[in-house]
Structure formats: structure tokens, C-alpha cells
Coordinates of C-alpha atoms in Angstrom, one line a residue:
Chain B
X390 CA -33.9 -37.0 -8.7
X391 CA -31.1 -36.9 -7.1
X392 CA -30.8 -35.6 -3.8
X393 CA -29.4 -32.3 -3.2
X394 CA -25.9 -32.1 -1.3
X395 CA -25.3 -29.1 1.2
X396 CA -22.6 -26.7 2.2
X397 CA -22.9 -24.9 5.6
X398 CA -21.4 -21.4 5.9
X399 CA -21.1 -20.6 9.7
X400 CA -20.7 -17.2 10.5
X401 CA -21.7 -14.7 8.1
X402 CA -19.2 -11.7 8.2
X403 CA -17.4 -9.9 5.0
X404 CA -15.6 -13.6 4.1
X405 CA -18.5 -16.0 5.2
X406 CA -21.2 -13.9 3.7
X407 CA -18.7 -13.5 0.2
X408 CA -18.4 -17.2 0.1
X409 CA -21.9 -18.2 0.6
X410 CA -22.7 -15.3 -2.4
X411 CA -19.7 -16.6 -4.0
X412 CA -20.6 -20.4 -4.0
X413 CA -24.0 -20.1 -5.2
X414 CA -24.8 -22.2 -8.1
X415 CA -22.1 -24.8 -7.6
X416 CA -22.4 -28.1 -9.2
X417 CA -25.2 -29.9 -7.1
X418 CA -25.0 -28.4 -3.8
X419 CA -27.5 -26.5 -1.9
X420 CA -25.7 -23.4 0.0
X421 CA -26.9 -22.7 3.5
X422 CA -25.9 -19.7 5.3
X423 CA -26.1 -19.3 9.1
X424 CA -25.1 -16.9 12.0
X425 CA -25.7 -16.4 15.7
X426 CA -27.0 -12.9 15.1
X427 CA -30.6 -12.4 14.0
X428 CA -29.9 -8.8 12.5
X429 CA -27.0 -10.4 10.4
X430 CA -29.1 -13.7 9.3
X431 CA -31.8 -11.1 8.2
X432 CA -29.5 -8.9 6.4
X433 CA -27.7 -12.4 4.5
X434 CA -31.4 -13.3 3.5
X435 CA -32.2 -9.8 1.9
X436 CA -28.8 -10.1 0.2
X437 CA -29.4 -13.3 -1.6
X438 CA -26.7 -14.7 0.6
X439 CA -26.7 -18.7 0.0
X440 CA -29.7 -20.6 -1.6
X441 CA -31.0 -20.5 2.5
X442 CA -30.1 -18.7 5.5
X443 CA -31.0 -21.4 8.4
X444 CA -31.4 -20.4 12.4
X445 CA -29.0 -22.0 13.5
X446 CA -26.0 -24.8 12.7
X447 CA -27.7 -27.2 14.9
X448 CA -30.3 -29.2 12.8
X449 CA -28.1 -28.7 9.5
X450 CA -24.7 -29.9 10.5
X451 CA -26.0 -33.9 10.6
X452 CA -27.0 -33.2 7.1
X453 CA -24.2 -31.0 5.8
X454 CA -21.6 -32.2 3.6
X455 CA -19.2 -29.5 3.6
X456 CA -18.9 -27.1 6.5
X457 CA -17.3 -23.6 6.3
X458 CA -16.3 -22.3 9.4
X459 CA -16.2 -18.3 9.1
X460 CA -16.3 -17.5 12.8
X461 CA -13.1 -15.5 14.1
X462 CA -10.2 -17.8 15.4
X463 CA -11.8 -18.4 18.8
X464 CA -15.3 -19.0 17.5
X465 CA -13.9 -21.4 15.0
X466 CA -12.3 -23.7 17.5
X467 CA -14.9 -23.1 20.1
X468 CA -17.4 -24.1 17.6
X469 CA -15.1 -27.6 16.6
X470 CA -15.0 -28.7 20.4
X471 CA -18.9 -27.8 20.7
X472 CA -20.1 -29.6 18.0
X473 CA -17.4 -32.1 17.2
X474 CA -19.8 -35.1 17.4
X475 CA -22.4 -33.7 15.4
X476 CA -21.0 -33.5 11.7
X477 CA -21.8 -36.2 9.6
X478 CA -19.3 -39.2 9.0
X479 CA -17.3 -38.5 5.8
X480 CA -17.9 -34.8 6.0
X481 CA -15.4 -32.2 4.9
X482 CA -14.8 -29.2 7.5
X483 CA -13.2 -26.3 6.4
X484 CA -12.4 -23.0 8.1
X485 CA -11.1 -19.2 6.8
X486 CA -8.8 -18.2 9.7
X487 CA -5.7 -16.5 9.0
X488 CA -3.8 -18.5 11.2
X489 CA -3.7 -22.3 10.6
X490 CA -1.7 -24.2 13.0
X491 CA -4.2 -23.3 15.9
X492 CA -7.1 -24.1 14.1
X493 CA -5.5 -27.6 12.6
X494 CA -4.7 -28.7 16.3
X495 CA -8.1 -27.8 17.7
X496 CA -9.4 -29.7 14.8
X497 CA -7.5 -33.1 16.2
X498 CA -10.8 -33.3 18.4
X499 CA -13.0 -34.3 15.4
X500 CA -14.0 -38.1 15.3
X501 CA -12.3 -40.0 12.7
X502 CA -14.6 -40.0 9.7
X503 CA -14.8 -36.2 9.6
X504 CA -12.0 -34.7 7.5
X505 CA -10.7 -31.1 8.2
X506 CA -8.8 -29.3 5.9
X507 CA -7.7 -25.5 6.8
X508 CA -8.3 -23.0 4.6
X509 CA -7.6 -19.3 4.3
X510 CA -8.8 -17.3 1.6
X511 CA -6.3 -14.4 1.1
X512 CA -9.1 -11.8 0.2
X513 CA -10.6 -8.9 2.1
X514 CA -11.4 -5.3 2.4
X515 CA -11.0 -2.2 5.3
X516 CA -14.4 -2.8 5.8
X517 CA -16.1 -6.1 7.4
X518 CA -19.3 -7.4 8.2
X519 CA -22.2 -8.8 5.7
X520 CA -23.2 -5.2 4.7
X521 CA -19.7 -5.4 2.5
X522 CA -19.6 -8.7 1.3
X523 CA -20.3 -9.6 -2.2
X524 CA -19.5 -12.9 -4.4
X525 CA -16.6 -11.1 -6.3
X526 CA -14.4 -10.8 -3.4
X527 CA -12.2 -13.7 -4.2
X528 CA -11.6 -13.1 -7.6
X529 CA -7.8 -13.7 -8.7
X530 CA -6.8 -14.0 -4.9
X531 CA -4.9 -17.2 -3.5
X532 CA -6.9 -19.6 -1.8
X533 CA -4.3 -21.3 0.6
X534 CA -5.3 -25.3 1.9
X535 CA -3.4 -27.0 4.4
X536 CA -4.6 -30.2 4.4
X537 CA -4.9 -32.7 7.8
X538 CA -3.5 -36.1 8.4
X539 CA -6.6 -37.5 7.3
X540 CA -7.7 -35.4 4.3
X541 CA -8.6 -37.5 1.1
X542 CA -7.7 -36.8 -2.4
X543 CA -11.5 -36.4 -3.0
X544 CA -11.9 -33.5 -0.4
X545 CA -8.9 -32.0 -1.9
X546 CA -10.5 -32.0 -5.2
X547 CA -13.7 -30.7 -4.1
X548 CA -11.7 -27.9 -2.3
X549 CA -10.2 -27.0 -5.6
X550 CA -13.7 -27.2 -7.6
X551 CA -15.3 -24.8 -4.8
X552 CA -12.4 -22.1 -5.3
X553 CA -12.4 -22.3 -9.1
X554 CA -16.2 -21.5 -9.1
X555 CA -15.3 -19.0 -6.4
X556 CA -13.1 -17.4 -8.9
X557 CA -9.9 -17.4 -7.1
X558 CA -6.9 -17.1 -9.1
X559 CA -4.8 -19.8 -7.5
X560 CA -5.0 -22.7 -4.8
X561 CA -2.0 -23.3 -2.7
X562 CA -1.4 -26.1 -0.9
X563 CA 0.9 -25.8 2.4
X564 CA 1.6 -27.0 5.9
X565 CA 0.0 -25.1 8.4
X566 CA 3.1 -24.1 10.2
X567 CA 4.8 -22.8 6.7
X568 CA 1.4 -21.1 6.0
X569 CA 1.9 -19.3 9.5
X570 CA 5.6 -18.4 8.8
X571 CA 4.5 -16.9 5.3
X572 CA 1.4 -15.1 6.5
X573 CA 3.8 -13.5 9.6
X574 CA 5.6 -12.1 6.9
X575 CA 3.2 -11.0 4.1
X576 CA 0.3 -10.0 5.9
X577 CA 0.6 -10.0 9.9
X578 CA 4.1 -7.7 9.5
X579 CA 2.1 -5.6 7.2
X580 CA -0.6 -5.0 9.7
X581 CA 1.9 -4.2 12.9
X582 CA 3.6 -1.4 10.3
X583 CA 0.3 0.2 9.3
X584 CA -0.7 0.3 12.6
X585 CA 2.5 1.5 14.2
X586 CA 2.7 4.2 11.1
X587 CA -0.6 5.5 12.7
X588 CA 1.0 5.9 16.2
X589 CA 3.0 8.9 15.1
X590 CA 1.7 12.2 16.3
X591 CA 1.8 13.7 13.0
X592 CA -1.0 11.1 11.8
X593 CA -4.0 14.1 12.2
X594 CA -1.3 16.9 11.1
X595 CA 0.0 15.5 8.0
X596 CA -3.4 16.3 5.7
X597 CA -2.3 17.7 2.6
X598 CA 1.5 15.7 2.5
X599 CA -0.1 12.1 1.5
X600 CA 0.9 10.2 -1.1
X601 CA -0.3 6.8 -2.2
X602 CA 2.3 5.1 -0.7
X603 CA 1.1 6.5 3.0
X604 CA -2.4 5.8 2.1
X605 CA -1.2 2.2 0.9
X606 CA 0.8 1.4 3.5
X607 CA -1.9 2.5 6.4
X608 CA -4.9 1.1 4.6
X609 CA -5.1 -2.0 7.1
X610 CA -5.1 -0.5 10.1
X611 CA -8.5 0.1 10.4
X612 CA -8.9 -3.2 11.6
X613 CA -10.8 -5.3 14.0
X614 CA -8.7 -5.3 17.4
X615 CA -10.6 -8.2 18.9
X616 CA -9.9 -10.4 15.9
X617 CA -6.5 -9.3 14.8
X618 CA -5.4 -9.6 18.8
X619 CA -6.4 -13.1 18.6
X620 CA -4.5 -13.9 15.1
X621 CA -1.2 -11.8 16.3
X622 CA -1.3 -13.8 19.8
X623 CA -2.2 -17.4 18.1
X624 CA 1.1 -16.8 15.5
X625 CA 3.4 -15.0 18.2
X626 CA 7.0 -16.8 17.5
X627 CA 6.6 -16.7 13.4
X628 CA 5.4 -12.8 14.0
X629 CA 8.0 -11.6 16.6
X630 CA 10.5 -13.0 14.5
X631 CA 9.8 -11.2 11.4
X632 CA 9.3 -7.9 13.6
X633 CA 12.8 -8.3 15.1
X634 CA 14.2 -8.7 11.4
X635 CA 12.5 -5.5 10.3
X636 CA 13.1 -3.5 13.5
X637 CA 17.1 -4.4 12.9
X638 CA 16.7 -3.1 9.2
X639 CA 15.4 -0.4 10.0
X640 CA 18.0 0.6 12.2
X641 CA 20.5 -0.3 9.8
X642 CA 19.0 2.5 7.2
X643 CA 18.9 4.9 9.7
X644 CA 22.2 4.6 10.8
X645 CA 23.5 4.7 7.3
X646 CA 21.5 7.8 6.6
X647 CA 22.4 9.7 10.0
X648 CA 26.5 8.8 9.4
X649 CA 26.3 10.7 5.7
X650 CA 27.4 7.8 4.2
X651 CA 25.8 8.0 0.9
X652 CA 27.6 5.2 -0.9
X653 CA 26.6 3.0 1.8
X654 CA 23.2 3.8 2.0
X655 CA 23.4 4.0 -1.9
X656 CA 24.5 0.6 -1.9
X657 CA 21.9 -0.5 0.7
X658 CA 19.1 0.9 -1.5
X659 CA 20.5 -0.6 -4.6
X660 CA 20.4 -4.1 -3.1
X661 CA 16.8 -4.0 -1.8
X662 CA 15.2 -2.1 -4.7
X663 CA 17.0 -4.6 -7.3
X664 CA 15.7 -7.6 -5.1
X665 CA 11.9 -5.7 -5.5
X666 CA 12.6 -5.2 -9.2
X667 CA 13.2 -8.8 -9.8
X668 CA 10.2 -10.1 -8.0
X669 CA 8.2 -7.8 -9.6
X670 CA 9.7 -9.2 -13.0
X671 CA 9.1 -13.2 -11.9
X672 CA 5.6 -12.4 -10.6
X673 CA 5.0 -10.6 -13.9
X674 CA 6.3 -13.8 -15.9
X675 CA 5.0 -16.6 -13.6
X676 CA 1.9 -15.4 -12.3
X677 CA -1.1 -13.1 -12.9
X678 CA -2.8 -13.7 -9.8
X679 CA -3.1 -10.2 -8.3
X680 CA -4.5 -10.6 -4.4
X681 CA -6.9 -7.9 -3.0
X682 CA -5.9 -7.9 0.6
Chain D
X499 CA -0.7 40.0 -31.9
X500 CA 0.6 39.0 -28.3
X501 CA 3.9 37.8 -27.7
X502 CA 4.0 34.3 -26.4
X503 CA 5.5 33.6 -22.9
X504 CA 7.8 30.7 -21.9
X505 CA 7.6 28.0 -19.5
X506 CA 10.8 26.4 -19.9
X507 CA 10.7 22.6 -18.2
X508 CA 14.3 21.6 -17.9
X509 CA 14.5 17.6 -17.4
X510 CA 12.2 15.3 -18.8
X511 CA 12.2 12.4 -16.8
X512 CA 8.8 10.9 -15.5
X513 CA 7.7 14.4 -13.7
X514 CA 9.2 16.9 -16.0
X515 CA 7.9 15.2 -19.1
X516 CA 4.5 14.6 -17.4
X517 CA 4.4 18.6 -16.4
X518 CA 5.6 19.6 -19.8
X519 CA 2.8 17.1 -21.3
X520 CA -0.1 18.5 -18.7
X521 CA 1.1 22.4 -19.4
X522 CA 0.2 22.5 -23.3
X523 CA -2.4 24.6 -23.6
X524 CA -1.8 26.9 -20.5
X525 CA -3.3 30.6 -20.9
X526 CA -0.3 31.9 -23.8
X527 CA 2.4 30.0 -22.8
X528 CA 4.4 28.4 -25.1
X529 CA 5.8 25.0 -23.3
X530 CA 9.5 23.9 -24.4
X531 CA 11.2 21.0 -22.7
X532 CA 14.7 20.2 -22.3
X533 CA 17.0 17.5 -21.2
X534 CA 20.7 16.9 -21.5
X535 CA 20.1 13.6 -23.2
X536 CA 19.7 13.9 -26.7
X537 CA 17.6 10.4 -27.0
X538 CA 15.3 11.6 -24.1
X539 CA 14.8 14.6 -26.0
X540 CA 13.7 12.5 -29.3
X541 CA 11.6 10.5 -27.5
X542 CA 9.8 13.8 -25.8
X543 CA 9.3 15.1 -28.6
X544 CA 7.8 12.0 -30.2
X545 CA 5.7 12.1 -27.6
X546 CA 4.4 15.4 -28.2
X547 CA 5.8 16.8 -24.6
X548 CA 5.4 20.4 -24.5
X549 CA 5.1 22.5 -27.7
X550 CA 8.8 22.3 -28.8
X551 CA 11.9 20.3 -27.5
X552 CA 15.4 22.6 -27.2
X553 CA 18.3 21.2 -27.5
X554 CA 20.3 23.0 -24.3
X555 CA 18.9 25.2 -22.1
X556 CA 21.5 27.8 -22.5
X557 CA 19.4 29.9 -25.3
X558 CA 16.1 29.3 -24.1
X559 CA 16.6 30.5 -20.4
X560 CA 17.1 34.4 -20.8
X561 CA 14.0 34.3 -22.5
X562 CA 11.7 32.0 -20.2
X563 CA 8.9 33.8 -17.7
X564 CA 9.1 30.6 -15.6
X565 CA 11.5 27.7 -15.5
X566 CA 10.6 24.2 -14.1
X567 CA 13.8 22.5 -12.7
X568 CA 12.4 18.8 -13.1
X569 CA 16.1 17.1 -12.3
X570 CA 17.3 14.8 -9.4
X571 CA 18.3 17.1 -6.6
X572 CA 21.7 17.6 -7.1
X573 CA 21.0 18.5 -10.6
X574 CA 18.6 21.0 -9.6
X575 CA 21.0 22.8 -7.1
X576 CA 23.9 22.5 -9.8
X577 CA 21.7 23.9 -12.5
X578 CA 20.8 26.9 -10.0
X579 CA 24.3 27.5 -9.1
X580 CA 25.4 27.3 -12.9
X581 CA 22.6 29.6 -14.5
X582 CA 22.3 31.6 -11.5
X583 CA 22.8 34.8 -13.9
X584 CA 21.4 33.9 -16.8
X585 CA 17.5 33.8 -15.7
X586 CA 15.2 36.6 -17.1
X587 CA 14.8 39.4 -14.7
X588 CA 11.5 39.2 -13.1
X589 CA 11.3 35.1 -13.7
X590 CA 9.6 32.6 -11.7
X591 CA 11.9 29.5 -11.0
X592 CA 10.8 26.8 -9.4
X593 CA 11.5 22.6 -9.3
X594 CA 9.7 19.5 -8.2
X595 CA 12.1 18.0 -5.9
X596 CA 11.1 15.9 -2.8
X597 CA 13.6 17.6 -0.4
X598 CA 12.6 21.5 0.1
X599 CA 14.7 23.2 2.8
X600 CA 18.3 22.2 0.8
X601 CA 16.8 23.3 -2.5
X602 CA 15.3 26.6 -1.3
X603 CA 19.3 27.5 0.2
X604 CA 20.7 26.5 -2.9
X605 CA 18.3 29.1 -4.6
X606 CA 19.5 31.9 -2.0
X607 CA 22.6 32.2 -4.6
X608 CA 19.7 33.8 -7.5
X609 CA 19.9 37.5 -7.8
X610 CA 17.6 39.8 -6.7
X611 CA 14.9 39.9 -9.3
X612 CA 14.5 36.0 -9.9
X613 CA 11.9 34.5 -7.5
X614 CA 12.3 31.1 -6.6
X615 CA 9.1 29.0 -5.0
X616 CA 9.9 25.4 -4.2
X617 CA 7.3 23.0 -5.5
X618 CA 6.4 19.6 -5.1
X619 CA 4.0 17.8 -6.8
X620 CA 3.1 14.7 -4.8
X621 CA 2.5 12.2 -7.7
X622 CA 4.7 9.1 -9.2
X623 CA 4.9 6.2 -10.3
X624 CA 7.1 2.6 -9.8
X625 CA 8.7 3.3 -12.9
X626 CA 10.4 6.5 -14.2
X627 CA 11.5 8.3 -17.1
X628 CA 10.2 9.8 -20.4
X629 CA 8.9 6.3 -21.2
X630 CA 6.4 6.7 -18.4
X631 CA 5.3 10.1 -18.7
X632 CA 1.7 11.1 -19.2
X633 CA -0.1 14.5 -18.8
X634 CA -3.2 13.0 -16.3
X635 CA -0.4 11.8 -14.1
X636 CA -1.2 14.9 -11.3
X637 CA -4.9 14.6 -11.3
X638 CA -6.0 14.7 -7.8
X639 CA -2.9 14.8 -6.4
X640 CA -1.4 17.3 -4.0
X641 CA 0.9 20.1 -4.9
X642 CA 2.7 21.5 -2.3
X643 CA 4.2 24.9 -2.7
X644 CA 6.8 26.4 -0.3
X645 CA 7.3 30.3 -1.3
X646 CA 10.6 31.9 -0.9
X647 CA 11.6 35.4 1.1
X648 CA 11.1 37.6 -2.5
X649 CA 7.9 35.4 -3.7
X650 CA 5.4 37.6 -5.1
X651 CA 2.0 36.9 -5.0
X652 CA 1.2 37.4 -8.9
X653 CA 3.7 34.4 -8.9
X654 CA 1.8 32.1 -6.5
X655 CA -1.2 33.1 -8.6
X656 CA 0.5 31.8 -11.6
X657 CA 1.5 28.8 -9.7
X658 CA -2.1 27.9 -8.6
X659 CA -3.4 28.4 -12.4
X660 CA -0.4 26.3 -13.5
X661 CA -1.5 23.5 -10.8
X662 CA -5.0 24.1 -11.6
X663 CA -4.4 23.6 -15.4
X664 CA -2.3 20.4 -14.9
X665 CA -5.3 18.8 -12.8
X666 CA -3.8 18.9 -9.4
X667 CA -6.6 17.9 -6.6
X668 CA -5.2 20.9 -4.3
X669 CA -2.4 23.6 -3.8
X670 CA -1.1 23.3 -0.2
X671 CA 1.6 26.5 1.1
X672 CA 3.8 25.7 3.7
X673 CA 7.2 26.2 4.7
X674 CA 10.0 24.4 3.7
X675 CA 10.8 23.3 7.3
X676 CA 7.1 22.1 8.1
X677 CA 7.1 20.2 4.2
X678 CA 10.1 18.8 5.0
X679 CA 9.2 17.0 8.0
X680 CA 6.0 16.1 6.8
X681 CA 7.2 14.5 4.1
X682 CA 9.7 12.4 6.2
X683 CA 6.6 10.6 7.2
X684 CA 4.6 10.3 4.7
X685 CA 6.5 9.4 2.6
X686 CA 10.4 8.9 2.9
X687 CA 9.5 6.6 5.9
X688 CA 7.2 4.5 3.5
X689 CA 9.7 4.2 1.2
X690 CA 12.5 3.0 4.2
X691 CA 9.7 0.8 5.1
X692 CA 8.9 -0.6 1.8
X693 CA 13.0 -1.1 1.4
X694 CA 13.4 -2.9 4.8
X695 CA 10.6 -5.4 4.1
X696 CA 11.8 -6.7 0.8
X697 CA 15.5 -7.2 2.6
X698 CA 13.9 -10.5 4.3
X699 CA 15.3 -13.7 3.3
X700 CA 11.6 -14.8 3.0
X701 CA 10.8 -12.0 0.0
X702 CA 11.6 -14.9 -2.7
X703 CA 9.7 -17.5 -1.0
X704 CA 6.4 -15.8 -0.1
X705 CA 4.9 -16.4 -3.8
X706 CA 1.1 -17.7 -3.4
X707 CA 1.1 -15.5 0.0
X708 CA 1.1 -12.0 -0.4
X709 CA -2.1 -10.1 -0.2
X710 CA -2.9 -6.8 -1.2
X711 CA -1.1 -5.0 1.8
X712 CA 2.1 -7.0 0.9
X713 CA 2.0 -5.8 -2.3
X714 CA 0.8 -2.0 -1.3
X715 CA 3.5 -2.3 1.3
X716 CA 6.3 -2.7 -0.8
X717 CA 5.4 -1.0 -4.2
X718 CA 7.8 1.9 -3.6
X719 CA 10.7 -0.2 -2.9
X720 CA 11.6 -0.3 -6.7
X721 CA 13.0 3.0 -6.4
X722 CA 15.8 4.7 -8.3
X723 CA 19.0 4.4 -5.6
X724 CA 21.0 7.3 -6.8
X725 CA 17.7 10.2 -6.2
X726 CA 16.7 8.3 -3.2
X727 CA 19.7 8.3 -1.4
X728 CA 20.0 12.3 -1.9
X729 CA 16.5 12.3 -0.7
X730 CA 17.3 10.6 2.4
X731 CA 20.4 12.2 3.1
X732 CA 19.1 15.9 2.5
X733 CA 16.4 15.2 4.8
X734 CA 18.4 13.0 7.6
X735 CA 17.3 14.5 10.8
X736 CA 13.9 14.8 9.9
X737 CA 13.9 10.9 8.5
X738 CA 15.9 9.3 11.0
X739 CA 13.7 11.0 14.1
X740 CA 10.5 9.3 12.3
X741 CA 12.3 6.0 11.6
X742 CA 13.3 5.8 15.7
X743 CA 9.2 6.5 16.4
X744 CA 8.5 3.8 14.2
X745 CA 11.3 1.5 15.6
X746 CA 10.2 2.4 19.0
X747 CA 6.9 1.5 18.4
X748 CA 7.0 -2.1 16.3
X749 CA 9.3 -3.0 19.3
X750 CA 6.3 -2.1 21.7
X751 CA 3.8 -4.3 19.7
X752 CA 6.7 -7.3 19.7
X753 CA 6.9 -7.3 23.2
X754 CA 2.8 -6.8 23.9
X755 CA 2.6 -9.9 21.4
X756 CA 5.4 -12.0 23.1
X757 CA 4.4 -11.5 26.5
X758 CA 0.8 -13.0 25.9
X759 CA -0.6 -9.8 27.4
X760 CA -4.2 -10.2 25.2
X761 CA -5.4 -7.6 27.0
X762 CA -2.9 -4.9 26.5
X763 CA -2.2 -5.6 23.2
X764 CA -6.0 -5.3 22.4
X765 CA -6.1 -1.5 23.8
X766 CA -3.0 -0.9 21.5
X767 CA -4.5 -2.2 18.5
X768 CA -8.0 -0.6 19.7
X769 CA -6.2 2.8 19.8
X770 CA -4.4 2.8 16.8
X771 CA -6.9 1.6 14.6
X772 CA -9.0 4.0 15.9
X773 CA -6.8 6.8 14.9
X774 CA -7.2 5.4 11.5
X775 CA -10.5 5.1 11.2
X776 CA -11.1 8.7 12.8
X777 CA -8.4 9.9 9.7
X778 CA -10.0 8.1 7.4
X779 CA -13.6 9.7 8.5
X780 CA -11.9 13.1 8.4
X781 CA -10.5 12.8 4.9
X782 CA -14.3 11.5 3.4
X783 CA -15.5 14.6 4.7
X784 CA -13.3 17.3 4.0
X785 CA -11.4 16.2 1.1
X786 CA -11.8 13.9 -2.1
X787 CA -7.9 14.4 -3.4
X788 CA -6.9 10.6 -4.0
X789 CA -2.9 11.4 -4.2
X790 CA -1.2 8.7 -6.5
X791 CA 1.9 8.0 -5.0

């Protein structure tokens, strides 16, 4: 009889819990979940998160073939530092952090025989925690992978099979730097916009006047302040760059609207809406991935 | 046998076409649709839009008890001016324009016996035209009503029954000025944000990195430039005010992120996300209207 291999999922919040659920039945791997909170471990066990819930990572780490770090950014980098000598030689270590350069830098402390590959499952919900975890969370979303300098083709292939088992829509391989620049624009900027819109005095007065565009734009404002403070700060240069571009563009629209120059405004609207229509067409042709967050 | 009363829907685009479909079977009213484009009229007739499609408004107007103007803003104000003496005395005239002060001002040209009540069905799609019209478009969206100085309780009650027949989620009665101030924030600002985000060079490079927040925030950028140029310009003061507030707030976030002051940034995030969580709770308690645009 073959011995089971082991995937250890550390941190059973929304993403970790959902991953441990989605990974069940993956090849010949036992899925073990752990969390520092006893209440979370109990709820995870009740929900059937993974095959088994362990009280802590300590005894599990030396036997884990794959370790997936699903804490907040500081939790991930702290774990790497604290446990760097306890990983199994030859193990694949990965994470789910929304910023990759800082995590890859922290992973440089790992010994030679341990392979760190950064991952970012582009899935989520407006609510967090194990209570909201579900195995179907990743269906048709992007799975972004940033290999490290020592990453082996075998480990990258293993991650692709794990992603397929979790029903991700596609796997995007890129550098940590490009990931962080792109995510500043496509995700972090959307969160700063949503927060900024909610900072308006009219927020509580506008009931009855919201359309779907308002609901959609502000949806992600109900975020976890501690985690997003980390994510924004860890990616400050890229995020401030796209924020600056947006502020400039909003000012151009404001001045065009104020000036009453309908022709100039119409040309701006035609150009921007044309870009959106073109990208919608390209997406519809090339790709049916419908990301969920 | 009672004579049928008549509702005339002028302009069979997405909103007008959908209204003419949704209104079928309303009390003892015949629903007549018309559009200046023969191709649109033909498509509308094929889809069963209203009970009957008329070649033009001219012969229908004197017999119409209710007239719903569904053209673009300039089309609505132009129609009022051109046909002001052809409405049936005692008729209810209304419209669907997303800006209300300018339309109410234009409606001041109507003779004393004609009652103009501004309306704004807060429904829509990213696609336009009769081809995309559907009777279910208004289900659970807001129907905003701005009565005029001569509006009768009977006409307001009639509009409420029409709204109920079209399955609107609620009817909000307000002044044109308050409507325009609220809509600048909840709708027009969302459209300027979506356009501005699409004006970034990264738009075409970011495939594979978009989450749902990006898709949701940019969704409405695929707009009709001519119509939105009118809407923005007609509501310039209110829109420029909320744009200014947003620019200032984005700058505050950018400076907090750049400064590395995690505590200050965290406090900003806690406040804004707290406001969003509070409003979500209030909405969940008070109101199950889920607007579609």
C-alpha cells in the first residue's frame, strides 16, 4: 500500500478553509488543515474542511510534502521566518497572499532544499472566515503563480494539477513584480475607490437612489482594515502610481464637464467607452473565466 | 363596452421598449409604442412590444391619456417643445431621463391642463436598443418620481400602479433637485470612475489579473458617449461637486499609503469599511430592493 502524501493548509480563514475543502480527494494526498484558533479548528472540523484538522503546524510540518500558507501577509512572512528549518527537504511551500514581491523576499530565508512558489488565488467574498468558506469558491477564477529561483517544473506541474482540482479557470505564471503592478491596478485600486466612495456624506442619505453600478462599485469596501492596511503598504509604490493616474484622469473629466465643452467631453467618453467595449469583445472571444472577486 | 384608454411610449430603445413590454395588460390601457426609426419599429412589432406599434406620435398624441417619453435627454426636451400643444387636455406626460431638473424646466412649456411628472426608472443594462429590451428589466429596481407643480394625486397614484405592474421594487417621490444631487453621487460618479479606470494603459495588459471587483467597477464604462455627454453636462454642478470630493479622498489615501503610516491608514480603512458594513446592515434590514444598474 502506498503511503499517503500530505498537503498542510495553515490558516483556515475564507481562503485557507475553502482551499482545504476544494483540495479534498486530490490525487493521493491527505489534506490537513490547521489554525491557531481552537474555535476556528472546531468549526473547520464540523464543516469537513480537509481530511483532518491538526491542533498546530509543529508536528505536521516535517511530514508535509506541500504547505500552503493562508494567513494574513504578516502571518505568512512570520511563519516562514519562525519555521524555516522545519519544512521537509524537497517540500513545496506556497501561499495565497495578494502581494507577491514581499512574500517572495521573505521566502528567501528558506533552506536550499525547500521550494517556494508564490500563489494568488483571485477569489474572495465580501465576508470572511471559516463560516463562509466553501469548496466551490475558486470555480472559474484566476490562479496566479510566481515561481521562485529554485522552483522545479515538477512543483509547478503539481500546482497546476491542484488548481485544476479546485476548478480554477486558468493558471497565470508571472514574476512577483508584474503580479504586484497588475494587482495594484485591477484589485487594490478598486478597493481604494470603493472606500473613497463610501467616505462621502451622502452614503446614508442615498437609499432609494442606488443602482447596480453603485452596489457593484462599493461592494468590496466592507473589507478587513488590518489585512488591507498590510496589503496596501506592502505594495505602496505600484498602488500610489495607479492612484495618481486615476486622480489625474478624474480631474480631466471634472474640468471637461465643468467647461461645458460637450464636444471635448464626448470625445473622451467615446475613447474610454470604446476601450471598454474592445476589451469586452476580446475577453468574450479569448477567455470564459469569470472571476469572482 | 368601455373605451380603452391609451398609454403612448415614445422612443423604443432599451428602456422604452422594456416599458412598453412590461406595461402590457395594465388595467384598461392600450399600450402603443412608437419610434422614429422604421427598423426599430419593425423589431419592436416582432418582439410584441406593447399592444400596437404606431408609425409616429402625431396621430396618437391627441388621444393618449398617458405619454411616456423615452428618448435621450435632448430628444425628450425637443419633443416637449415641438408637441406641447398636441397633448390631450388632462393627460399625464412623463419621461425616463436620468436627470430631472433640466427636463422639468423644459416641461414648463406645457399648457395648464397637461400634467408633467418626471420619472427615472433606475434600471438598465450594459447593452442598449430594442434588441435587448425585456419586460422583466424593472423587477426590484427603484422607480423615482419627481412631481411637477400641477401634478394631481390621481396621476401620482396612476404612476404607482403602473410601477407596480412593471414590478418595480419601490417608488421614491422626491424633488428634481434632490434627485439630481443623489444621482450625481450614486450613478453618474460610478460612470466617470469606470471610464477613468479604463483610461489606464494597463487595461489591455491586465488579462488574467482581473477579479470581480475590476469587472464590477468597470462594467458601466461601455456606455453610449452621446447620451452620457448630455446627462453629465445637464447635471454638471452636482457631478463636479462629488468628483471633487472623490479626488480629495483618493489623494488622502495615496498620501497615507505613501507615508508608511500604517496606523493612520488603518484608521481610515476602519472608518470607511465600517460605514459600508453599517449601510449593508441597514439595507438588509429595511429594504430588499436589489437594483439592476
